[in-house]
Tab-separated table of C-alpha atoms in Angstrom:
chain	number	residue	atom	x	y	z
A	57	UNK	CA	171.700	5.627	117.856
A	58	UNK	CA	174.394	6.123	115.225
A	59	UNK	CA	174.697	9.185	113.038
A	60	UNK	CA	174.213	6.987	109.958
A	61	UNK	CA	170.891	5.701	111.321
A	62	UNK	CA	169.607	9.222	111.823
A	63	UNK	CA	170.938	10.482	108.495
A	64	UNK	CA	169.142	7.705	106.639
A	65	UNK	CA	165.939	8.366	108.560
A	66	UNK	CA	166.324	12.056	107.740
A	67	UNK	CA	166.698	11.237	104.035
A	68	UNK	CA	163.530	9.147	104.125
A	69	UNK	CA	161.577	11.871	105.902
A	70	UNK	CA	162.813	14.478	103.430
A	71	UNK	CA	161.773	12.305	100.515
A	72	UNK	CA	158.318	12.013	102.062
A	73	UNK	CA	158.226	15.786	102.434
A	74	UNK	CA	159.097	16.184	98.757
A	75	UNK	CA	156.493	13.626	97.691
A	76	UNK	CA	153.788	15.425	99.668
A	77	UNK	CA	154.895	18.776	98.268
A	78	UNK	CA	154.741	17.334	94.750
A	79	UNK	CA	151.168	16.117	95.312
A	80	UNK	CA	150.286	19.566	96.603
A	81	UNK	CA	151.804	21.082	93.474
A	82	UNK	CA	154.292	22.926	95.650
A	83	UNK	CA	157.576	21.445	94.436
A	84	UNK	CA	160.264	23.991	95.045
A	85	UNK	CA	162.208	25.105	91.976
A	86	UNK	CA	165.565	26.672	92.899
A	87	UNK	CA	165.702	30.295	91.832
A	88	UNK	CA	168.802	31.457	89.997
A	89	UNK	CA	168.442	35.197	90.472
A	90	UNK	CA	167.611	36.909	93.780
A	91	UNK	CA	164.069	38.257	93.919
A	92	UNK	CA	163.123	41.781	94.884
A	93	UNK	CA	162.188	40.656	98.365
A	94	UNK	CA	165.719	39.427	98.847
A	95	UNK	CA	167.171	42.891	98.927
A	96	UNK	CA	167.966	44.384	95.495
A	97	UNK	CA	170.243	46.989	97.111
A	98	UNK	CA	172.705	44.350	98.306
A	99	UNK	CA	176.194	45.529	97.427
A	100	UNK	CA	178.609	43.217	95.676
A	101	UNK	CA	181.174	44.466	98.191
A	102	UNK	CA	179.267	42.787	100.999
A	103	UNK	CA	181.758	40.475	102.813
A	104	UNK	CA	179.347	37.556	102.371
A	105	UNK	CA	177.813	38.514	99.049
A	106	UNK	CA	178.168	34.939	97.736
A	107	UNK	CA	175.775	33.729	100.449
A	108	UNK	CA	173.715	36.844	101.159
A	109	UNK	CA	172.582	37.185	97.531
A	110	UNK	CA	170.329	34.133	97.944
A	111	UNK	CA	168.185	35.847	100.577
A	112	UNK	CA	168.290	32.902	102.970
A	113	UNK	CA	168.636	35.226	105.953
A	114	UNK	CA	166.594	38.378	106.523
A	115	UNK	CA	166.375	40.882	109.377
A	116	UNK	CA	163.011	42.626	109.423
A	117	UNK	CA	160.654	44.077	111.970
A	118	UNK	CA	160.019	43.333	115.628
A	119	UNK	CA	157.758	40.945	117.510
A	120	UNK	CA	155.065	41.988	119.999
A	121	UNK	CA	157.735	42.417	122.659
A	122	UNK	CA	159.842	44.769	120.553
A	123	UNK	CA	162.515	42.130	119.852
A	124	UNK	CA	164.372	42.186	116.539
A	125	UNK	CA	163.336	39.387	114.163
A	126	UNK	CA	165.728	37.290	112.084
A	127	UNK	CA	164.217	34.921	109.508
A	128	UNK	CA	165.810	31.861	107.901
A	129	UNK	CA	164.101	30.551	104.732
A	130	UNK	CA	165.039	27.054	103.567
A	131	UNK	CA	163.371	27.550	100.191
A	132	UNK	CA	166.060	30.130	99.380
A	133	UNK	CA	168.867	27.610	99.831
A	134	UNK	CA	170.368	26.504	96.497
A	135	UNK	CA	171.565	22.914	95.940
A	136	UNK	CA	174.411	21.966	98.273
A	137	UNK	CA	177.031	21.970	95.530
A	138	UNK	CA	176.239	25.649	94.876
A	139	UNK	CA	176.483	26.794	98.498
A	140	UNK	CA	179.446	26.680	100.846
A	141	UNK	CA	177.809	25.713	104.122
A	142	UNK	CA	180.813	26.869	106.106
A	143	UNK	CA	180.341	30.308	104.602
A	144	UNK	CA	176.622	30.114	105.416
A	145	UNK	CA	177.470	29.490	109.072
A	146	UNK	CA	179.940	32.377	109.133
A	147	UNK	CA	177.355	34.654	107.505
A	148	UNK	CA	174.749	33.641	110.076
A	149	UNK	CA	177.130	34.481	112.919
A	150	UNK	CA	178.134	37.710	111.188
A	151	UNK	CA	174.476	38.763	111.009
A	152	UNK	CA	173.576	37.732	114.539
A	153	UNK	CA	176.638	39.502	115.950
A	154	UNK	CA	174.870	42.771	115.149
A	155	UNK	CA	171.878	41.915	117.347
A	156	UNK	CA	172.851	39.404	120.049
A	157	UNK	CA	173.600	42.087	122.610
A	158	UNK	CA	169.829	42.651	122.791
A	159	UNK	CA	166.894	40.250	122.899
A	160	UNK	CA	165.974	38.826	119.512
A	161	UNK	CA	163.684	36.249	117.872
A	162	UNK	CA	164.442	33.779	115.062
A	163	UNK	CA	161.781	32.499	112.652
A	164	UNK	CA	162.707	29.361	110.729
A	165	UNK	CA	160.640	28.673	107.576
A	166	UNK	CA	161.147	24.951	107.029
A	167	UNK	CA	159.353	24.639	103.697
A	168	UNK	CA	161.809	24.110	100.833
A	169	UNK	CA	164.384	21.987	102.628
A	170	UNK	CA	164.998	18.926	100.500
A	171	UNK	CA	167.532	16.239	99.711
A	172	UNK	CA	169.311	18.518	97.248
A	173	UNK	CA	169.972	21.489	99.529
A	174	UNK	CA	170.044	19.865	102.990
A	175	UNK	CA	173.307	20.335	104.894
A	176	UNK	CA	174.793	17.184	106.405
A	177	UNK	CA	173.550	16.413	109.908
A	178	UNK	CA	177.119	16.504	111.202
A	179	UNK	CA	177.312	20.091	109.891
A	180	UNK	CA	174.173	20.962	111.858
A	181	UNK	CA	175.698	19.444	114.987
A	182	UNK	CA	178.935	21.389	114.631
A	183	UNK	CA	177.006	24.558	113.794
A	184	UNK	CA	174.965	24.311	116.980
A	185	UNK	CA	178.144	23.856	119.004
A	186	UNK	CA	179.653	26.995	117.494
A	187	UNK	CA	176.789	29.142	118.757
A	188	UNK	CA	178.037	29.791	122.273
A	189	UNK	CA	176.231	31.426	125.172
A	190	UNK	CA	176.556	34.839	123.562
A	191	UNK	CA	174.092	33.799	120.852
A	192	UNK	CA	171.788	31.651	122.972
A	193	UNK	CA	171.358	33.902	126.005
A	194	UNK	CA	169.397	36.683	124.307
A	195	UNK	CA	167.561	34.452	121.845
A	196	UNK	CA	164.136	34.601	123.445
A	197	UNK	CA	162.118	32.640	120.909
A	198	UNK	CA	162.738	30.239	118.023
A	199	UNK	CA	159.635	29.828	115.877
A	200	UNK	CA	159.584	26.833	113.497
A	201	UNK	CA	157.009	27.268	110.730
A	202	UNK	CA	155.608	24.278	108.768
A	203	UNK	CA	157.494	21.569	110.706
A	204	UNK	CA	157.628	18.007	109.357
A	205	UNK	CA	158.811	14.651	110.671
A	206	UNK	CA	162.313	15.637	109.595
A	207	UNK	CA	162.322	18.187	112.422
A	208	UNK	CA	161.708	15.339	114.870
A	209	UNK	CA	164.773	13.547	113.521
A	210	UNK	CA	166.819	16.732	113.671
A	211	UNK	CA	165.729	17.311	117.254
A	212	UNK	CA	166.978	13.836	118.189
A	213	UNK	CA	170.318	14.589	116.542
A	214	UNK	CA	170.764	17.777	118.553
A	215	UNK	CA	169.013	16.616	121.725
A	216	UNK	CA	172.231	15.607	123.537
A	217	UNK	CA	173.528	19.129	122.954
A	218	UNK	CA	170.373	21.130	123.714
A	219	UNK	CA	169.729	22.315	127.235
A	220	UNK	CA	166.250	22.107	128.724
A	221	UNK	CA	166.225	25.882	129.012
A	222	UNK	CA	166.950	26.359	125.318
A	223	UNK	CA	164.376	23.727	124.348
A	224	UNK	CA	161.635	25.760	126.044
A	225	UNK	CA	162.307	28.611	123.609
A	226	UNK	CA	161.197	26.541	120.603
A	227	UNK	CA	157.605	26.868	119.349
A	228	UNK	CA	156.098	25.088	116.331
A	229	UNK	CA	153.540	26.655	113.994
A	230	UNK	CA	151.754	24.532	111.397
A	231	UNK	CA	150.323	27.573	109.626
A	232	UNK	CA	151.229	31.209	109.083
A	233	UNK	CA	147.961	32.142	110.782
A	234	UNK	CA	149.357	30.672	114.009
A	235	UNK	CA	152.499	32.748	113.612
A	236	UNK	CA	150.434	35.914	113.157
A	237	UNK	CA	149.255	35.613	116.740
A	238	UNK	CA	152.832	36.384	117.822
A	239	UNK	CA	154.234	38.411	114.917
A	240	UNK	CA	152.972	41.078	112.532
A	241	UNK	CA	153.732	39.088	109.428
A	242	UNK	CA	153.287	41.989	107.022
A	243	UNK	CA	156.645	43.351	108.194
A	244	UNK	CA	158.418	40.096	107.275
A	245	UNK	CA	159.888	39.207	103.898
A	246	UNK	CA	158.127	35.825	103.763
A	247	UNK	CA	159.064	34.084	100.496
A	248	UNK	CA	156.108	33.774	98.096
A	249	UNK	CA	156.752	30.011	97.892
A	250	UNK	CA	156.114	29.716	101.624
A	251	UNK	CA	152.900	31.745	101.354
A	252	UNK	CA	151.611	29.570	98.494
A	253	UNK	CA	152.498	26.379	100.341
A	254	UNK	CA	150.714	27.626	103.444
A	255	UNK	CA	147.620	28.432	101.411
A	256	UNK	CA	147.526	24.903	99.990
A	257	UNK	CA	147.793	23.464	103.494
A	258	UNK	CA	144.975	25.728	104.660
A	259	UNK	CA	142.791	24.620	101.748
A	260	UNK	CA	143.400	20.989	102.594
A	261	UNK	CA	142.618	21.572	106.244
A	262	UNK	CA	139.278	23.106	105.345
A	263	UNK	CA	138.366	20.433	102.826
A	264	UNK	CA	139.931	17.120	101.919
A	265	UNK	CA	142.588	15.479	104.128
A	266	UNK	CA	146.295	15.727	103.466
A	267	UNK	CA	147.483	13.306	100.769
A	268	UNK	CA	149.314	10.154	101.888
A	269	UNK	CA	153.106	10.036	101.696
A	270	UNK	CA	152.786	7.176	99.192
A	271	UNK	CA	150.433	7.927	96.320
A	272	UNK	CA	148.806	4.624	95.312
A	273	UNK	CA	148.850	3.662	91.645
A	274	UNK	CA	145.654	3.856	89.593
A	275	UNK	CA	143.045	1.254	90.500
A	276	UNK	CA	143.090	-1.140	88.828
A	277	UNK	CA	146.838	-0.842	88.221
A	278	UNK	CA	148.251	-0.708	84.727
A	279	UNK	CA	149.196	-4.111	83.280
A	280	UNK	CA	152.789	-2.828	83.190
A	281	UNK	CA	152.684	-1.255	86.674
A	282	UNK	CA	155.965	-1.791	88.564
A	283	UNK	CA	155.746	0.452	91.630
A	284	UNK	CA	153.183	0.222	94.426
A	285	UNK	CA	151.924	-3.241	93.477
A	286	UNK	CA	152.447	-6.607	95.162
A	287	UNK	CA	155.150	-9.133	94.345
A	288	UNK	CA	152.415	-11.561	93.289
A	289	UNK	CA	151.012	-9.020	90.818
A	290	UNK	CA	154.473	-8.511	89.323
A	291	UNK	CA	155.007	-12.268	89.059
A	292	UNK	CA	151.648	-12.780	87.328
A	293	UNK	CA	152.351	-9.979	84.835
A	294	UNK	CA	155.904	-11.133	84.078
A	295	UNK	CA	155.433	-14.751	82.989
A	296	UNK	CA	156.006	-16.119	86.484
A	297	UNK	CA	159.367	-14.408	86.957
A	298	UNK	CA	160.075	-14.163	90.682
A	299	UNK	CA	162.497	-11.262	90.602
A	300	UNK	CA	160.658	-8.018	89.740
A	301	UNK	CA	161.999	-6.368	86.567
A	302	UNK	CA	162.867	-3.082	88.302
A	303	UNK	CA	164.909	-4.930	90.910
A	304	UNK	CA	166.691	-7.052	88.308
A	305	UNK	CA	167.479	-4.139	85.987
A	306	UNK	CA	168.782	-1.827	88.725
A	307	UNK	CA	170.869	-4.556	90.361
A	308	UNK	CA	172.347	-5.604	87.009
A	309	UNK	CA	173.234	-2.018	86.132
A	310	UNK	CA	174.741	-1.237	89.527
A	311	UNK	CA	176.684	-4.494	89.591
A	312	UNK	CA	178.238	-3.662	86.236
A	313	UNK	CA	178.919	0.046	86.766
A	314	UNK	CA	178.479	1.072	90.384
A	315	UNK	CA	180.030	-1.416	92.807
A	316	UNK	CA	182.973	0.857	93.569
A	317	UNK	CA	181.040	4.137	93.635
A	318	UNK	CA	181.677	5.929	96.917
A	319	UNK	CA	178.505	6.421	98.917
A	320	UNK	CA	176.449	4.028	96.784
A	321	UNK	CA	172.870	3.967	98.169
A	322	UNK	CA	173.682	6.762	100.632
A	323	UNK	CA	173.649	9.596	98.145
A	324	UNK	CA	170.387	11.072	96.932
A	325	UNK	CA	169.238	11.697	93.356
A	326	UNK	CA	167.033	14.290	91.731
A	327	UNK	CA	163.453	13.620	92.815
A	328	UNK	CA	161.966	14.598	89.461
A	329	UNK	CA	164.380	12.291	87.640
A	330	UNK	CA	163.467	9.373	89.884
A	331	UNK	CA	159.778	10.070	89.347
A	332	UNK	CA	160.341	10.173	85.578
A	333	UNK	CA	162.042	6.761	85.707
A	334	UNK	CA	159.122	5.396	87.730
A	335	UNK	CA	156.689	6.703	85.140
A	336	UNK	CA	158.600	5.010	82.308
A	337	UNK	CA	158.702	1.694	84.150
A	338	UNK	CA	155.011	1.883	85.031
A	339	UNK	CA	154.166	2.497	81.377
A	340	UNK	CA	156.258	-0.450	80.253
A	341	UNK	CA	158.757	1.748	78.428
A	342	UNK	CA	162.513	1.032	78.316
A	343	UNK	CA	164.831	2.807	80.742
A	344	UNK	CA	168.481	3.458	79.915
A	345	UNK	CA	170.235	4.667	83.054
A	346	UNK	CA	173.189	5.837	80.961
A	347	UNK	CA	170.950	8.644	79.716
A	348	UNK	CA	170.812	10.200	83.197
A	349	UNK	CA	174.553	10.357	83.848
A	350	UNK	CA	174.111	9.663	87.569
A	351	UNK	CA	174.831	6.241	89.080
A	352	UNK	CA	172.766	7.224	92.123
A	353	UNK	CA	169.545	7.323	90.071
A	354	UNK	CA	169.210	3.517	89.748
A	355	UNK	CA	170.277	3.160	93.393
A	356	UNK	CA	167.468	5.459	94.557
A	357	UNK	CA	165.000	3.808	92.161
A	358	UNK	CA	165.805	0.436	93.756
A	359	UNK	CA	165.184	1.783	97.270
A	360	UNK	CA	161.992	3.504	96.105
A	361	UNK	CA	160.697	0.239	94.640
A	362	UNK	CA	161.154	-1.520	97.987
A	363	UNK	CA	159.642	1.353	99.963
A	364	UNK	CA	156.523	1.485	97.770
A	365	UNK	CA	155.630	-2.187	98.052
A	366	UNK	CA	152.132	-2.500	99.611
A	367	UNK	CA	153.663	-4.815	102.222
A	368	UNK	CA	157.347	-4.718	103.209
A	369	UNK	CA	159.575	-7.385	101.722
A	370	UNK	CA	160.150	-8.839	105.203
A	371	UNK	CA	156.345	-8.702	105.811
A	372	UNK	CA	154.343	-7.099	108.596
A	373	UNK	CA	154.150	-10.445	110.355
A	374	UNK	CA	157.908	-10.567	110.933
A	375	UNK	CA	158.154	-7.037	112.373
A	376	UNK	CA	157.841	-7.932	116.060
A	377	UNK	CA	160.129	-10.952	115.681
A	378	UNK	CA	162.812	-8.791	114.123
A	379	UNK	CA	162.552	-6.233	116.933
A	380	UNK	CA	163.541	-9.010	119.327
A	381	UNK	CA	166.891	-9.704	117.643
A	382	UNK	CA	168.792	-7.506	120.117
A	383	UNK	CA	167.688	-9.712	123.009
A	384	UNK	CA	169.229	-12.791	121.373
A	385	UNK	CA	172.727	-13.830	122.431
A	386	UNK	CA	175.270	-12.656	119.859
A	387	UNK	CA	176.432	-16.177	118.978
A	388	UNK	CA	172.854	-17.243	118.190
A	389	UNK	CA	171.717	-14.275	116.128
A	390	UNK	CA	172.504	-15.800	112.747
A	391	UNK	CA	170.486	-18.858	113.683
A	392	UNK	CA	167.623	-16.626	114.810
A	393	UNK	CA	167.722	-14.762	111.491
A	394	UNK	CA	167.342	-18.061	109.642
A	395	UNK	CA	164.417	-19.044	111.831
A	396	UNK	CA	162.625	-15.764	111.166
A	397	UNK	CA	163.180	-16.059	107.418
A	398	UNK	CA	161.671	-19.557	107.387
A	399	UNK	CA	158.285	-17.969	108.074
A	400	UNK	CA	158.483	-15.750	104.986
A	401	UNK	CA	156.512	-16.606	101.845
A	402	UNK	CA	158.779	-18.354	99.359
A	403	UNK	CA	158.414	-15.518	96.868
A	404	UNK	CA	159.527	-12.914	99.414
A	405	UNK	CA	162.416	-15.145	100.393
A	406	UNK	CA	163.600	-15.482	96.794
A	407	UNK	CA	163.523	-11.721	96.247
A	408	UNK	CA	165.204	-11.072	99.593
A	409	UNK	CA	167.995	-13.545	98.776
A	410	UNK	CA	168.565	-11.903	95.405
A	411	UNK	CA	168.806	-8.457	96.996
A	412	UNK	CA	170.952	-9.502	99.958
A	413	UNK	CA	173.329	-11.368	97.646
A	414	UNK	CA	173.886	-8.170	95.723
A	415	UNK	CA	174.284	-6.040	98.859
A	416	UNK	CA	176.839	-8.553	100.121
A	417	UNK	CA	178.776	-7.934	96.903
A	418	UNK	CA	178.546	-4.186	97.505
A	419	UNK	CA	179.869	-4.607	101.039
A	420	UNK	CA	182.840	-6.597	99.718
A	421	UNK	CA	183.915	-3.465	97.827
A	422	UNK	CA	183.682	-1.204	100.904
A	423	UNK	CA	187.347	-0.270	100.614
A	424	UNK	CA	186.286	1.738	97.558
A	425	UNK	CA	182.604	2.540	98.080
A	426	UNK	CA	182.776	3.091	101.885
A	427	UNK	CA	179.598	1.020	102.260
A	428	UNK	CA	180.191	-1.910	104.587
A	429	UNK	CA	177.378	-4.140	105.830
A	430	UNK	CA	176.647	-1.797	108.744
A	431	UNK	CA	176.353	1.271	106.523
A	432	UNK	CA	174.191	-0.591	104.025
A	433	UNK	CA	171.950	-1.767	106.858
A	434	UNK	CA	171.380	1.834	107.931
A	435	UNK	CA	170.215	2.569	104.402
A	436	UNK	CA	168.061	-0.506	103.772
A	437	UNK	CA	166.628	-1.338	107.194
A	438	UNK	CA	163.610	0.958	106.903
A	439	UNK	CA	163.109	-0.019	103.260
A	440	UNK	CA	162.758	-3.722	104.068
A	441	UNK	CA	160.469	-3.647	107.103
A	442	UNK	CA	158.004	-1.262	108.734
A	443	UNK	CA	155.003	-1.680	111.040
A	444	UNK	CA	151.489	-2.215	109.678
A	445	UNK	CA	150.383	1.010	111.357
A	446	UNK	CA	152.247	4.262	111.739
A	447	UNK	CA	155.997	4.673	111.451
A	448	UNK	CA	158.893	2.856	113.045
A	449	UNK	CA	160.017	4.573	116.229
A	450	UNK	CA	163.563	5.791	116.574
A	451	UNK	CA	164.217	3.047	119.135
A	452	UNK	CA	163.192	0.420	116.558
A	453	UNK	CA	165.999	1.435	114.222
A	454	UNK	CA	168.622	-0.417	116.238
A	455	UNK	CA	167.106	-3.935	115.933
A	456	UNK	CA	165.855	-3.347	112.376
A	457	UNK	CA	169.286	-2.279	111.202
A	458	UNK	CA	171.038	-5.009	113.173
A	459	UNK	CA	168.853	-7.657	111.543
A	460	UNK	CA	169.561	-6.213	108.098
A	461	UNK	CA	173.292	-6.060	108.814
A	462	UNK	CA	173.294	-9.758	109.770
A	463	UNK	CA	171.536	-10.668	106.513
A	464	UNK	CA	174.189	-8.845	104.512
A	465	UNK	CA	177.271	-9.784	106.532
A	466	UNK	CA	176.372	-13.487	106.904
A	467	UNK	CA	174.594	-13.859	103.594
A	468	UNK	CA	176.270	-17.151	102.719
A	469	UNK	CA	175.276	-18.768	106.039
A	470	UNK	CA	171.779	-17.395	106.366
A	471	UNK	CA	170.740	-18.107	102.775
A	472	UNK	CA	172.503	-21.437	102.348
A	473	UNK	CA	170.648	-24.320	100.687
A	474	UNK	CA	171.465	-26.827	103.396
A	475	UNK	CA	168.963	-28.444	105.747
A	476	UNK	CA	167.737	-25.980	108.386
A	477	UNK	CA	165.442	-28.413	110.204
A	478	UNK	CA	167.878	-28.955	113.076
A	479	UNK	CA	167.225	-28.493	116.750
A	480	UNK	CA	165.903	-25.047	117.760
A	481	UNK	CA	168.733	-22.750	118.771
A	482	UNK	CA	171.405	-25.030	117.352
A	483	UNK	CA	174.360	-23.476	115.681
A	484	UNK	CA	175.989	-20.089	116.012
A	485	UNK	CA	177.355	-17.272	113.969
A	486	UNK	CA	180.615	-19.122	113.731
A	487	UNK	CA	181.961	-21.217	110.903
A	488	UNK	CA	180.344	-24.540	110.270
A	489	UNK	CA	176.791	-23.506	111.130
A	490	UNK	CA	174.427	-25.849	109.352
A	491	UNK	CA	171.213	-25.194	107.546
A	492	UNK	CA	169.413	-22.269	106.028
A	493	UNK	CA	165.937	-21.059	105.236
A	494	UNK	CA	165.950	-22.693	101.810
A	495	UNK	CA	165.758	-26.154	103.356
A	496	UNK	CA	162.333	-26.837	101.900
A	497	UNK	CA	163.673	-29.025	99.136
A	498	UNK	CA	164.344	-25.874	97.086
A	499	UNK	CA	167.569	-25.372	95.226
A	500	UNK	CA	169.555	-22.170	95.279
A	501	UNK	CA	171.702	-22.465	92.150
A	502	UNK	CA	174.363	-19.900	91.306
A	503	UNK	CA	173.589	-17.476	88.505
A	504	UNK	CA	176.070	-16.786	85.712
A	505	UNK	CA	177.920	-13.583	86.328
A	506	UNK	CA	176.876	-10.402	84.600
A	507	UNK	CA	179.690	-8.472	82.929
A	508	UNK	CA	181.631	-6.594	85.547
A	509	UNK	CA	180.486	-8.688	88.501
A	510	UNK	CA	183.205	-9.840	90.849
A	511	UNK	CA	181.883	-13.183	92.056
A	512	UNK	CA	179.173	-15.769	91.590
A	513	UNK	CA	176.540	-15.480	94.297
A	514	UNK	CA	173.902	-18.125	95.009
A	515	UNK	CA	170.657	-16.428	94.062
A	516	UNK	CA	167.326	-18.193	94.202
A	517	UNK	CA	165.823	-17.615	90.804
A	518	UNK	CA	163.996	-20.822	89.934
A	519	UNK	CA	161.794	-21.270	93.000
A	520	UNK	CA	158.153	-21.900	92.103
A	521	UNK	CA	158.678	-20.919	88.490
């Protein structure tokens, strides 16, 4: 599995973590000044004062076996642009160098890691490699407190590097009470944010269940509701318009101002800002993306809209068919994509064509934005299709992303308006392939270009209007 696949999955899992934390009322606000528990006596002459002042790393107490304890608190990490992660790695090694000659234990408090302060996965890989046998030999236990699905993704990133022996040292604790069975927690400088978060989890465990990752809109939904409602609902509330307003507005804005933005759709945006934009849309109020000064806000809003549909755009029904795309001969995959799309409801097909046409435009500017069809597929695969129960497995990412990549790369062939009622299996990915999923007597007229667009793309806008 590619690094881009895993990074996108990690971003999705982190966003879910942040959504759940927000519902719990435990959204982490970065602290500007170090707290008392972070060591007020820290000298400004410390060789790593710029990193140490945040209190990310603490050395305090011993476990039941008399081993020195080192804690790492993610909630103390400032946004990535305020922290040199190379310096963080050097500081970590500097600290451990004082204790690695004897047995020691590391406690990792996961709460507080989010899309704003998360180091790149490639940094985590290189960091693990830099910790040679000197550091790993006497590490007797690694305790991970409050793990989430992101940890599963991270484990798969590092799995090729991690020995079986080292893996046996890792223990997961869902609650601080579990940790207390191994450590005297009163000797640790546990951040207050972690304690409060743990208390909320304990309260939920004793009473109501944990909130879902996707909070459903009010029932019945607002007449102006845009997120978390079906395509049919949006069509009925928007005078029969097939393309949902949020999708049209974000695509129009990004086409005019973001096509050449490096990392478009890969970069994250402030979660609170995205939630504010969702609130405005749901209330039927105007949104001016210029007010936010961040081109990645509309990009994330677009992905969020897709992810919060009650049913994926590609539908639950198509999930198993899409998983089989890797077993199809390469020269026949475009034809197979067209066959799968023929089973989609016409409304879904119209919206999908509109979106894929735009993503094809984005891919054509990859020299500038670094987002070719493969990279875009890594971003959008899990936002277009997911199983009716549970989450997509890591192994499912390959066919899901491949299918999405084909839709973007061969947009003109897959979404053509020619007759697709030919013989099964006819045609190939090569030039001259006939037909397309719009061969139901439905036209796919080109749309006049918006200012700043670079080409006219056939978008199906008038189907069933």
